[in-house]
Coordinates of C-alpha atoms and ligand atoms in Angstrom, one line a residue:
Chain A
X1030 CA 53.4 -182.4 84.8
X1031 CA 53.9 -183.3 81.2
X1032 CA 54.8 -186.8 80.0
X1033 CA 55.1 -188.1 76.4
X1034 CA 55.8 -191.6 75.4
X1035 CA 56.7 -192.4 71.8
X1036 CA 54.5 -189.6 70.7
X1037 CA 54.2 -189.7 66.9
X1038 CA 52.3 -187.7 64.3
X1039 CA 52.3 -188.5 60.6
X1040 CA 50.8 -186.1 57.9
X1041 CA 50.4 -188.6 55.1
X1042 CA 53.9 -190.0 54.7
X1043 CA 55.6 -187.2 56.5
X1044 CA 56.7 -188.1 60.0
X1045 CA 56.3 -184.6 61.6
X1046 CA 56.9 -186.0 65.1
X1047 CA 58.4 -189.5 65.5
X1048 CA 58.6 -191.4 68.8
X1049 CA 59.1 -188.4 71.0
X1050 CA 59.5 -189.2 74.7
X1051 CA 60.2 -186.8 77.5
X1052 CA 58.8 -185.7 80.8
X1053 CA 58.7 -182.3 82.5
X1054 CA 58.5 -181.9 86.2
X1055 CA 56.6 -179.3 88.2
X1056 CA 58.0 -175.8 88.0
X1057 CA 60.5 -176.8 85.3
X1058 CA 61.1 -174.7 82.2
X1059 CA 61.6 -177.2 79.4
X1060 CA 62.7 -176.2 75.9
X1061 CA 62.2 -177.7 72.5
X1062 CA 64.9 -176.3 70.4
X1063 CA 65.2 -177.0 66.7
X1064 CA 65.1 -175.5 63.2
X1065 CA 61.8 -174.7 61.4
X1066 CA 60.0 -177.8 60.5
X1067 CA 61.5 -179.9 63.3
X1068 CA 58.1 -180.7 64.7
X1069 CA 58.0 -178.4 67.7
X1070 CA 54.6 -176.9 66.9
X1071 CA 53.1 -180.3 66.0
X1072 CA 54.3 -181.6 69.4
X1073 CA 52.6 -178.7 71.2
X1074 CA 49.4 -179.1 69.2
X1075 CA 49.2 -182.7 70.3
X1076 CA 49.9 -181.8 73.9
X1077 CA 47.2 -179.1 73.9
X1078 CA 44.6 -181.4 72.3
X1079 CA 44.5 -179.6 69.0
X1080 CA 45.8 -182.6 67.1
X1081 CA 45.3 -186.3 67.6
X1082 CA 48.6 -188.2 67.8
X1083 CA 49.0 -191.0 65.2
X1084 CA 50.5 -193.2 67.9
X1085 CA 52.1 -193.0 71.3
X1086 CA 50.7 -191.3 74.3
X1087 CA 50.9 -188.1 76.3
X1088 CA 49.5 -186.7 79.5
X1089 CA 49.4 -183.1 80.9
X1090 CA 48.7 -182.3 84.5
X1091 CA 47.9 -186.0 85.1
X1092 CA 45.3 -186.1 82.3
X1093 CA 45.6 -188.2 79.2
X1094 CA 45.4 -186.0 76.0
X1095 CA 43.3 -188.6 74.2
X1096 CA 41.2 -190.0 76.9
X1097 CA 40.6 -186.8 78.9
X1098 CA 41.0 -183.7 76.7
X1099 CA 38.7 -181.7 78.9
X1100 CA 40.9 -182.4 82.0
X1101 CA 43.9 -181.3 80.0
X1102 CA 42.2 -178.1 78.8
X1103 CA 41.4 -177.2 82.4
X1104 CA 45.1 -177.4 83.4
X1105 CA 46.8 -175.6 80.6
X1106 CA 47.5 -172.1 79.3
X1107 CA 48.5 -171.8 75.6
X1108 CA 50.6 -169.1 73.9
X1109 CA 50.4 -170.2 70.3
X1110 CA 52.9 -169.4 67.5
X1111 CA 50.1 -167.6 65.5
X1112 CA 48.9 -164.3 66.9
X1113 CA 45.3 -165.4 67.2
X1114 CA 44.0 -162.4 69.1
X1115 CA 40.8 -160.7 68.0
X1116 CA 42.2 -157.5 66.4
X1117 CA 38.8 -155.7 66.6
X1118 CA 38.7 -156.0 70.3
X1119 CA 40.7 -154.1 72.8
X1120 CA 43.4 -155.6 75.0
X1121 CA 41.1 -155.8 78.0
X1122 CA 38.2 -157.3 75.9
X1123 CA 40.5 -160.0 74.6
X1124 CA 41.4 -161.0 78.2
X1125 CA 37.8 -160.6 79.3
X1126 CA 36.7 -163.0 76.6
X1127 CA 39.3 -165.5 77.6
X1128 CA 38.3 -165.2 81.3
X1129 CA 34.7 -165.9 80.3
X1130 CA 35.7 -169.0 78.3
X1131 CA 37.6 -170.2 81.4
X1132 CA 34.5 -169.6 83.6
X1133 CA 36.3 -167.1 85.8
X1134 CA 34.1 -165.0 88.2
X1135 CA 33.4 -161.4 87.2
X1136 CA 35.4 -159.7 90.0
X1137 CA 38.3 -162.1 89.5
X1138 CA 38.3 -161.3 85.7
X1139 CA 38.4 -157.6 86.4
X1140 CA 41.3 -157.7 88.9
X1141 CA 43.2 -160.3 86.9
X1142 CA 43.1 -158.2 83.7
X1143 CA 44.6 -155.2 85.6
X1144 CA 47.2 -157.4 87.2
X1145 CA 48.2 -159.1 83.9
X1146 CA 48.3 -155.9 81.8
X1147 CA 50.6 -154.5 84.4
X1148 CA 52.7 -157.6 84.3
X1149 CA 53.2 -157.5 80.5
X1150 CA 53.6 -153.7 80.5
X1151 CA 50.4 -152.9 78.6
X1152 CA 48.5 -151.0 81.2
X1153 CA 48.3 -147.9 79.1
X1154 CA 47.0 -149.9 76.2
X1155 CA 44.1 -151.4 78.1
X1156 CA 41.4 -149.9 75.9
X1157 CA 43.3 -149.8 72.7
X1158 CA 42.1 -152.1 69.9
X1159 CA 44.7 -154.9 69.2
X1160 CA 44.8 -153.7 65.6
X1161 CA 46.8 -150.7 66.7
X1162 CA 49.4 -152.6 68.7
X1163 CA 53.0 -153.4 67.6
X1164 CA 54.1 -157.0 67.1
X1165 CA 55.9 -157.1 70.4
X1166 CA 52.9 -155.7 72.2
X1167 CA 50.6 -158.3 70.6
X1168 CA 53.0 -161.1 71.7
X1169 CA 52.9 -159.8 75.3
X1170 CA 49.1 -159.6 75.2
X1171 CA 49.1 -163.2 73.9
X1172 CA 51.2 -164.3 76.9
X1173 CA 48.9 -162.4 79.3
X1174 CA 45.9 -164.2 77.7
X1175 CA 47.6 -167.6 78.2
X1176 CA 48.1 -166.8 81.9
X1177 CA 44.7 -165.3 82.5
X1178 CA 43.2 -168.2 84.3
X1179 CA 46.3 -169.0 86.3
X1180 CA 47.2 -172.3 84.6
X1181 CA 49.7 -174.6 86.3
X1182 CA 51.2 -175.6 82.9
X1183 CA 51.9 -173.1 80.2
X1184 CA 52.8 -173.9 76.6
X1185 CA 54.7 -171.2 74.7
X1186 CA 55.3 -171.7 71.0
X1187 CA 58.1 -169.5 69.7
X1188 CA 57.0 -166.6 71.9
X1189 CA 59.8 -164.3 70.7
X1190 CA 59.8 -165.1 67.0
X1191 CA 60.3 -162.0 64.8
X1192 CA 60.9 -159.6 67.8
X1193 CA 63.7 -157.2 68.2
X1194 CA 66.3 -158.0 70.9
X1195 CA 64.8 -155.6 73.4
X1196 CA 61.3 -157.0 73.1
X1197 CA 62.8 -160.5 73.3
X1198 CA 64.6 -159.7 76.5
X1199 CA 61.4 -158.4 78.0
X1200 CA 59.6 -161.7 77.2
X1201 CA 62.5 -163.6 78.8
X1202 CA 62.0 -161.6 81.9
X1203 CA 58.3 -162.6 81.9
X1204 CA 59.2 -166.3 81.6
X1205 CA 61.7 -166.0 84.4
X1206 CA 59.2 -164.5 86.8
X1207 CA 56.7 -167.2 85.9
X1208 CA 59.3 -169.8 86.7
X1209 CA 59.9 -168.1 90.1
X1210 CA 56.2 -168.6 90.7
X1211 CA 56.5 -172.3 90.2
X1212 CA 54.7 -172.5 86.9
X1213 CA 55.6 -175.4 84.6
X1214 CA 56.6 -174.1 81.2
X1215 CA 57.1 -175.9 77.9
X1216 CA 58.7 -173.4 75.5
X1217 CA 59.8 -173.9 71.9
X1218 CA 62.3 -171.8 70.0
X1219 CA 64.8 -171.9 67.2
X1220 CA 66.9 -169.2 69.0
X1221 CA 69.9 -170.8 70.7
X1222 CA 70.5 -168.1 73.3
X1223 CA 66.9 -168.3 74.3
X1224 CA 67.0 -172.0 75.0
X1225 CA 70.3 -171.5 76.9
X1226 CA 69.1 -168.6 78.9
X1227 CA 65.7 -169.8 79.9
X1228 CA 65.5 -173.5 80.1
X1229 CA 66.3 -176.0 82.8
X1230 CA 66.5 -178.7 80.3
X1231 CA 66.5 -178.6 76.5
X1232 CA 65.4 -181.2 74.0
X1233 CA 67.0 -180.6 70.6
X1234 CA 64.7 -181.7 67.8
X1235 CA 65.4 -182.3 64.1
X1236 CA 63.1 -183.7 61.5
X1237 CA 60.6 -185.0 64.0
X1238 CA 63.0 -186.6 66.4
X1239 CA 64.7 -185.6 69.7
X1240 CA 68.4 -186.0 69.0
X1241 CA 69.6 -184.8 72.4
X1242 CA 68.0 -184.0 75.8
X1243 CA 69.7 -182.6 78.9
X1244 CA 70.5 -179.5 80.9
X1245 CA 72.2 -176.9 78.6
X1246 CA 75.4 -177.1 80.6
X1247 CA 75.6 -180.8 80.1
X1248 CA 74.8 -180.6 76.4
X1249 CA 77.6 -178.2 75.9
X1250 CA 80.0 -180.2 78.0
X1251 CA 79.3 -183.2 75.8
X1252 CA 80.8 -181.3 72.9
X1253 CA 83.7 -179.6 74.7
X1254 CA 84.0 -176.4 76.6
X1255 CA 85.7 -174.2 74.0
X1256 CA 85.0 -173.8 70.3
X1257 CA 87.5 -172.7 67.7
X1258 CA 86.3 -171.1 64.6
X1259 CA 87.9 -169.3 61.6
X1260 CA 86.4 -165.9 60.9
X1261 CA 84.8 -165.7 57.4
X1262 CA 85.8 -169.2 56.6
X1263 CA 82.7 -171.4 56.4
X1264 CA 84.6 -174.2 54.7
X1265 CA 86.7 -174.8 57.8
X1266 CA 84.7 -176.8 60.3
X1267 CA 84.5 -175.7 63.9
X1268 CA 86.5 -177.6 66.4
X1269 CA 85.8 -178.2 70.1
X1270 CA 88.2 -178.6 73.0
X1271 CA 87.8 -179.3 76.7
X1272 CA 90.4 -176.7 77.7
X1273 CA 91.2 -173.1 76.6
X1274 CA 94.9 -173.6 76.2
X1275 CA 94.4 -176.6 73.9
X1276 CA 91.9 -174.6 71.9
X1277 CA 94.2 -171.7 71.4
X1278 CA 97.0 -174.0 70.4
X1279 CA 94.9 -175.7 67.8
X1280 CA 93.6 -172.4 66.5
X1281 CA 97.1 -171.1 65.7
X1282 CA 97.6 -173.9 63.2
X1283 CA 94.1 -173.6 61.7
X1284 CA 94.0 -170.2 60.1
X1285 CA 95.0 -166.5 60.6
X1286 CA 91.7 -164.9 61.9
X1287 CA 90.7 -167.3 64.6
X1288 CA 88.2 -167.0 67.5
X1289 CA 88.3 -169.1 70.6
X1290 CA 85.0 -168.9 72.5
X1291 CA 82.6 -170.8 74.9
X1292 CA 80.6 -173.6 73.3
X1293 CA 77.0 -172.8 72.6
X1294 CA 73.9 -175.0 72.0
X1295 CA 74.3 -174.3 68.3
X1296 CA 77.7 -176.0 68.4
X1297 CA 75.9 -179.0 70.0
X1298 CA 73.4 -179.0 67.1
X1299 CA 76.2 -178.7 64.5
X1300 CA 78.3 -181.4 66.0
X1301 CA 75.2 -183.7 66.1
X1302 CA 73.9 -183.0 62.6
X1303 CA 76.5 -181.1 60.7
X1304 CA 73.9 -178.3 60.1
X1305 CA 73.1 -174.9 61.5
X1306 CA 69.9 -174.3 63.4
X1307 CA 69.1 -170.7 62.3
X1308 CA 69.2 -170.2 58.6
Chain B
X287 CA 27.2 -175.6 79.4
X288 CA 29.5 -172.7 78.6
X289 CA 28.2 -171.4 75.3
X290 CA 27.5 -167.9 76.4
X291 CA 31.1 -166.4 76.1
X292 CA 31.1 -167.3 72.4
X293 CA 27.8 -165.6 71.8
X294 CA 28.9 -162.7 73.9
X295 CA 32.0 -162.1 71.8
X296 CA 30.1 -162.1 68.5
X297 CA 27.5 -159.6 69.9
X298 CA 30.4 -157.4 71.2
X299 CA 31.8 -157.3 67.7
X300 CA 28.4 -156.3 66.3
X301 CA 28.1 -153.5 68.9
X302 CA 31.5 -152.2 67.8
X303 CA 30.3 -151.6 64.2
X304 CA 26.6 -151.2 64.4
X305 CA 26.2 -149.3 61.1
X306 CA 28.1 -151.9 59.1
X307 CA 26.0 -154.6 60.7
X308 CA 22.7 -152.7 60.0
X309 CA 23.7 -152.1 56.4
X310 CA 24.9 -155.6 55.7
X311 CA 21.7 -157.2 57.2
X312 CA 19.3 -154.8 55.4
X313 CA 20.6 -154.5 51.9
X314 CA 19.5 -157.8 50.4
X315 CA 16.0 -158.1 51.9
X316 CA 15.1 -154.5 51.1
X317 CA 16.3 -155.0 47.5
X318 CA 14.1 -158.1 47.2
X319 CA 11.2 -156.3 48.7
X320 CA 11.5 -153.3 46.4
X321 CA 12.1 -155.4 43.3
X322 CA 9.5 -158.1 43.8
X323 CA 7.1 -156.4 46.0
X324 CA 6.9 -152.9 44.6
X325 CA 8.5 -153.1 41.2
X326 CA 7.2 -156.4 39.9
X327 CA 4.3 -157.0 42.2
X328 CA 2.4 -153.7 42.4
X329 CA -1.1 -154.4 41.5
X330 CA -0.4 -158.1 40.9
X331 CA -2.7 -160.6 42.7
X332 CA -2.1 -164.1 43.9
X333 CA -4.9 -166.3 44.9
X334 CA -7.2 -163.4 45.5
X335 CA -4.8 -161.4 47.6
X336 CA -2.1 -158.7 46.9
X337 CA 1.3 -160.1 45.7
X338 CA 2.9 -157.7 48.2
X339 CA 1.1 -159.4 51.1
X340 CA 2.0 -162.8 49.6
X341 CA 5.7 -162.2 49.1
X342 CA 6.6 -160.5 52.4
X343 CA 6.5 -163.7 54.6
X344 CA 8.7 -165.5 52.0
X345 CA 11.2 -162.6 52.0
X346 CA 11.2 -162.6 55.8
X347 CA 12.1 -166.3 55.8
X348 CA 14.8 -165.7 53.1
X349 CA 16.2 -162.8 55.1
X350 CA 16.3 -164.9 58.3
X351 CA 18.2 -167.6 56.4
X352 CA 20.7 -165.3 54.6
X353 CA 21.5 -163.2 57.7
X354 CA 22.1 -166.3 59.8
X355 CA 23.9 -168.7 57.4
X356 CA 26.1 -166.0 55.7
X357 CA 27.6 -164.2 58.7
X358 CA 27.9 -167.4 60.8
X359 CA 29.6 -169.4 58.2
X360 CA 31.9 -166.6 57.0
X361 CA 33.0 -165.6 60.4
X362 CA 33.6 -169.2 61.6
X363 CA 35.4 -170.1 58.4
X364 CA 37.8 -167.1 58.7
X365 CA 38.3 -167.9 62.4
X366 CA 39.2 -171.5 61.5
X367 CA 41.3 -170.9 58.3
X368 CA 42.9 -167.5 58.7
X369 CA 42.9 -165.8 62.1
X370 CA 42.9 -169.2 64.0
X371 CA 41.0 -167.5 66.8
X372 CA 39.0 -170.7 67.1
X373 CA 42.0 -172.4 68.5
X374 CA 41.7 -170.3 71.6
X375 CA 38.3 -171.8 72.2
X376 CA 39.5 -175.3 71.3
X377 CA 42.1 -175.3 74.0
X378 CA 39.7 -173.9 76.6
X379 CA 37.3 -176.0 78.7
X380 CA 34.4 -175.5 76.3
X381 CA 32.6 -178.4 74.7
X382 CA 31.9 -178.8 71.0
X383 CA 28.2 -178.4 71.7
X384 CA 28.9 -175.1 73.5
X385 CA 30.8 -173.9 70.4
X386 CA 28.1 -175.0 68.0
X387 CA 25.4 -173.4 70.2
X388 CA 27.2 -170.1 70.8
X389 CA 27.7 -169.7 67.1
X390 CA 24.2 -170.9 66.1
X391 CA 22.6 -168.4 68.6
X392 CA 24.6 -165.7 66.9
X393 CA 22.9 -166.7 63.7
X394 CA 19.5 -166.7 65.4
X395 CA 20.0 -163.2 66.7
X396 CA 21.2 -161.8 63.4
X397 CA 18.6 -163.5 61.3
X398 CA 15.8 -162.5 63.6
X399 CA 17.0 -159.0 63.8
X400 CA 17.2 -158.5 60.0
X401 CA 13.7 -160.1 59.6
X402 CA 12.3 -157.8 62.3
X403 CA 13.7 -154.6 60.6
X404 CA 12.2 -155.8 57.3
X405 CA 8.9 -156.4 59.0
X406 CA 8.9 -152.8 60.1
X407 CA 9.6 -151.7 56.5
X408 CA 6.8 -153.9 55.4
X409 CA 4.3 -152.6 57.9
X410 CA 5.3 -149.0 57.0
X411 CA 4.5 -149.6 53.4
X412 CA 1.1 -151.0 54.2
X413 CA 1.5 -154.7 54.0
X414 CA -1.2 -156.8 55.6
X415 CA 0.2 -159.4 57.8
X416 CA -1.2 -161.2 60.9
X417 CA 1.6 -160.9 63.4
X418 CA 1.6 -163.5 66.2
X419 CA 4.0 -165.0 68.7
X420 CA 4.0 -168.2 66.5
X421 CA 5.0 -166.1 63.5
X422 CA 8.0 -164.7 65.4
X423 CA 8.9 -168.1 66.8
X424 CA 9.0 -169.6 63.4
X425 CA 11.2 -166.8 62.1
X426 CA 13.5 -167.5 65.0
X427 CA 13.5 -171.3 64.3
X428 CA 14.3 -170.5 60.6
X429 CA 17.3 -168.4 61.7
X430 CA 18.4 -171.1 64.2
X431 CA 18.1 -173.8 61.5
X432 CA 20.4 -171.9 59.0
X433 CA 22.7 -170.7 61.7
X434 CA 23.4 -174.4 62.6
X435 CA 23.8 -175.2 58.9
X436 CA 26.3 -172.3 58.7
X437 CA 28.3 -173.8 61.5
X438 CA 28.4 -177.2 59.9
X439 CA 29.3 -175.8 56.5
X440 CA 32.1 -173.7 57.9
X441 CA 33.6 -176.6 59.8
X442 CA 33.4 -178.9 56.7
X443 CA 34.8 -176.3 54.3
X444 CA 38.6 -176.6 53.8
X445 CA 38.9 -173.4 51.9
X446 CA 37.2 -170.1 51.0
X447 CA 36.2 -171.7 47.7
X448 CA 34.4 -174.6 49.5
X449 CA 32.5 -171.9 51.4
X450 CA 31.6 -170.1 48.2
X451 CA 30.4 -173.4 46.7
X452 CA 28.1 -174.1 49.6
X453 CA 26.5 -170.7 48.8
X454 CA 26.3 -171.3 45.0
X455 CA 24.9 -174.8 45.2
X456 CA 22.9 -174.7 48.4
X457 CA 21.9 -171.2 49.4
X458 CA 21.4 -169.4 46.1
X459 CA 19.2 -172.0 44.5
X460 CA 17.1 -172.2 47.6
X461 CA 16.7 -168.4 47.7
X462 CA 15.1 -168.5 44.3
X463 CA 13.2 -171.8 44.4
X464 CA 12.0 -172.4 47.9
X465 CA 8.6 -170.8 47.6
X466 CA 9.9 -167.3 48.4
X467 CA 8.4 -165.6 45.4
X468 CA 5.8 -168.1 44.3
X469 CA 3.8 -170.9 45.7
X470 CA 5.4 -174.4 45.2
X471 CA 2.0 -175.6 43.9
X472 CA 2.7 -173.7 40.7
X473 CA 5.7 -175.9 39.9
X474 CA 5.3 -179.0 37.8
X475 CA 6.6 -182.3 39.1
X476 CA 9.3 -183.4 39.7
X477 CA 10.4 -179.8 40.6
X478 CA 7.6 -179.5 43.1
X479 CA 8.8 -182.5 45.1
X480 CA 12.3 -181.3 44.9
X481 CA 11.4 -177.9 46.2
X482 CA 9.7 -179.5 49.1
X483 CA 13.0 -181.0 50.2
X484 CA 14.4 -177.5 50.9
X485 CA 14.0 -176.5 54.6
X486 CA 13.4 -172.9 53.5
X487 CA 10.3 -173.9 51.5
X488 CA 8.7 -175.1 54.8
X489 CA 9.7 -172.0 56.6
X490 CA 8.0 -169.9 53.8
X491 CA 4.9 -172.1 53.8
X492 CA 4.4 -171.9 57.6
X493 CA 5.1 -168.2 57.7
X494 CA 2.7 -167.5 54.9
X495 CA -0.1 -169.5 56.5
X496 CA 0.5 -167.7 59.9
X497 CA 0.6 -164.3 58.1
X498 CA -2.8 -165.0 56.6
X499 CA -4.1 -165.8 60.0
X500 CA -4.7 -169.5 59.3
X501 CA -3.1 -172.6 60.9
X502 CA 0.1 -173.8 59.3
X503 CA 0.5 -177.4 58.1
X504 CA 1.9 -179.5 60.9
X505 CA 4.1 -181.5 58.6
X506 CA 5.9 -178.3 57.5
X507 CA 6.5 -177.3 61.1
X508 CA 7.9 -180.8 61.8
X509 CA 10.1 -180.8 58.8
X510 CA 11.6 -177.4 59.8
X511 CA 12.1 -178.6 63.3
X512 CA 13.7 -181.8 62.1
X513 CA 16.1 -179.9 59.9
X514 CA 17.0 -177.6 62.7
X515 CA 17.9 -180.5 65.0
X516 CA 19.7 -182.3 62.3
X517 CA 21.8 -179.3 61.3
X518 CA 22.6 -178.6 64.9
X519 CA 23.7 -182.2 65.5
X520 CA 25.8 -182.0 62.4
X521 CA 27.3 -178.7 63.6
X522 CA 28.3 -180.2 67.0
X523 CA 29.8 -183.2 65.4
X524 CA 31.8 -181.2 62.8
X525 CA 33.2 -179.0 65.6
X526 CA 34.1 -182.1 67.5
X527 CA 35.9 -183.5 64.5
X528 CA 38.0 -180.3 64.2
X529 CA 39.1 -180.5 67.8
Ligands
ADP784 N1 48.6 -179.7 59.1 C1 49.8 -180.2 58.5 N2 49.7 -180.9 57.3 C2 50.8 -181.4 56.7 N3 52.0 -181.1 57.1 C3 52.2 -180.4 58.3 C4 51.1 -179.9 59.0 N4 51.5 -179.2 60.1 C5 52.9 -179.3 60.0 N5 53.3 -180.1 58.9 C6 54.7 -180.4 58.6 O1 55.2 -181.1 59.7 C7 56.6 -180.7 59.9 C8 56.8 -180.1 61.3 O2 56.1 -178.9 61.4 P1 56.1 -178.0 62.7 O3 55.6 -178.9 63.8 O4 55.3 -176.8 62.4 O5 57.6 -177.6 62.9 P2 58.2 -176.5 63.8 O6 57.2 -175.9 64.7 O7 59.3 -177.1 64.5 O8 58.7 -175.4 62.9 C9 56.9 -179.7 58.8 O9 57.5 -180.4 57.8 C10 55.6 -179.2 58.4 O10 55.6 -178.9 57.0
MG785 MG1 56.5 -174.0 64.9

C-alpha cells in the first residue's frame, strides 16, 4: 500500500530525509521510530503530497505521489502532528467539513459523525466548540477526522505526543481496532513502548536515514534478549546478553545496584547509535 | 469542482459571530462616508452635482475591496502559517482551483455584503444614486477581483509582515488614490496615468457612471474584468505552488 524508493528531501544543505526505502503491506501497522528531527514528519509530508521530494520516488495505494497526487489524496487519511482543527467550530462541524471536502453524501456524513464520535469517546462533546476540549480530546477528534471518509491508508504523525499515559493508552486501543479492521497504518513516534506495542514492523530513523528495519522482536533479538544496567550510573554502558543467567553473572561484577531486564527498542537504538531516543 | 465546502466553512464561521462580522465590515466604510461625505463634503459640489452623490460610489468600491481583500488574505495567511488548517484541504481531493475559488467567493460575499449595508446607509441619508443590476454586478466583480488578489497575496506571503506590506504598499495607496474621493482627471500627469493602472480606479469609474445613470466606459469594464481573471489565475497558481 505504501512504497518508497530512495526517498530524499533536502532543505538547503540539510538532508532531512536521505534515501529512505521501505514498503508497507495491506493491513500492516508500520512505525517510524526516531528522536525529534530524525525526518519522520518530512517523510509523512512527502507521502501525503504536502512536500515534493528532492529525489527518489514513492507511491501510496498504487498512486505515485508526484505523478498522481489526486489519486493519493483519494486513498489516504491524515492525522497530522499539528492539531489543525478549527477551534471555533464544534466537534461535529469539524467532521462535517471534512466529510464535505471528501465529497461524502449527506446521510453518510451524518451517520459517520455519530459512529466516529462514539469510536473516539467524544459523543457527549458533539456540539462543543473544539476551543473547550482538552489536548487528549483534540487528538482523538483529529484521529476521527482522519478516518471520516474511511480511507484504506492512514498516516498518523506522533498521535500521542504530549498526552498523559491514560490518554495515550486510549489512542493505542483505537489504533489496534483500526488494525483489526484491515486498515493500513503508518505511524510515527519517538516513544519506544508505543512502537513496540503497536507496530508490526518498525523502521528506526536517525538524522534522515533508516538505520534498522524489522519486526520489533527481531530488532531486539539482534541486540540480545537481556539488558544489564547499573542504576544511577550513566557512565557505565548497558550490556546485552542472549541468556538471563549470563546477564545476571555479568551484572554481579559490574556494580552494586544492578538491573537485569528484557531488551527494549531503545536498547536497539542505543546499541546502533550510542545515543538515547527520548531526551 | 469541489469548491463549495471551503466557502461553506467560511460562511459557517461568519454565522457563528455575526456581530463581530457586522462591526468589522461596517466601521471603515461608515467612517469614510461620515468624514468625506458629511464632514468634508456637505454643501460641496463636484461637476455640478453634490459631493455626497459623487463620493458614495467610490466608497462602495473601496468597501467592496477592503472587505474582500482584508478578511480573505488574513484568514488564509493565518491558516497557512499558524493554524495549518489549510493542510487538511491540501491532503483532501480538492484542486487548487477549488481552493482559490472557495476563498475568492468568500471575499465576494463579504465585499458585496459590506457594500450593500453601506448602500442602505447612503440611501437613508438621502444620497441620489441610480441603482441597477449592472451596478450590483460591478460591485460583485470588484469584490471578486480583490478576493482573488487576497488569495494570491496570502499564498505568496511568507510571514505576517509580508502581509502587512501588501497592505501598506498596495491596498492603502490605492484606497486614497484610486479615484475614490476625487476624479482621476484632476490629477496631473504622470500621476493620472499611474492612477489608471489601479484596478480600483476602474471600479470607481464604472460605478460612478452607472450611479449617474449613464453608460460606463467599456475599457474600464474590460480592465476590471481582465484584472479579476488575472488575479484569479494567480491565486490558483499560488495555491498550486504551495501544495
Ligand atoms: N520546512 C523546513 N525547512 C527547513 N528545515 C526543515 C523543514 N522541515 C523540517 N526541517 C528540518 O528537517 C529535519 C527533520 O525534521 P522532521 O521531519 O520534522 O523530524 P521529526 O518529525 O522526525 O521530528 C529537522 O532537522 C528539521 O529542522
Ligand atoms: Mg515530527
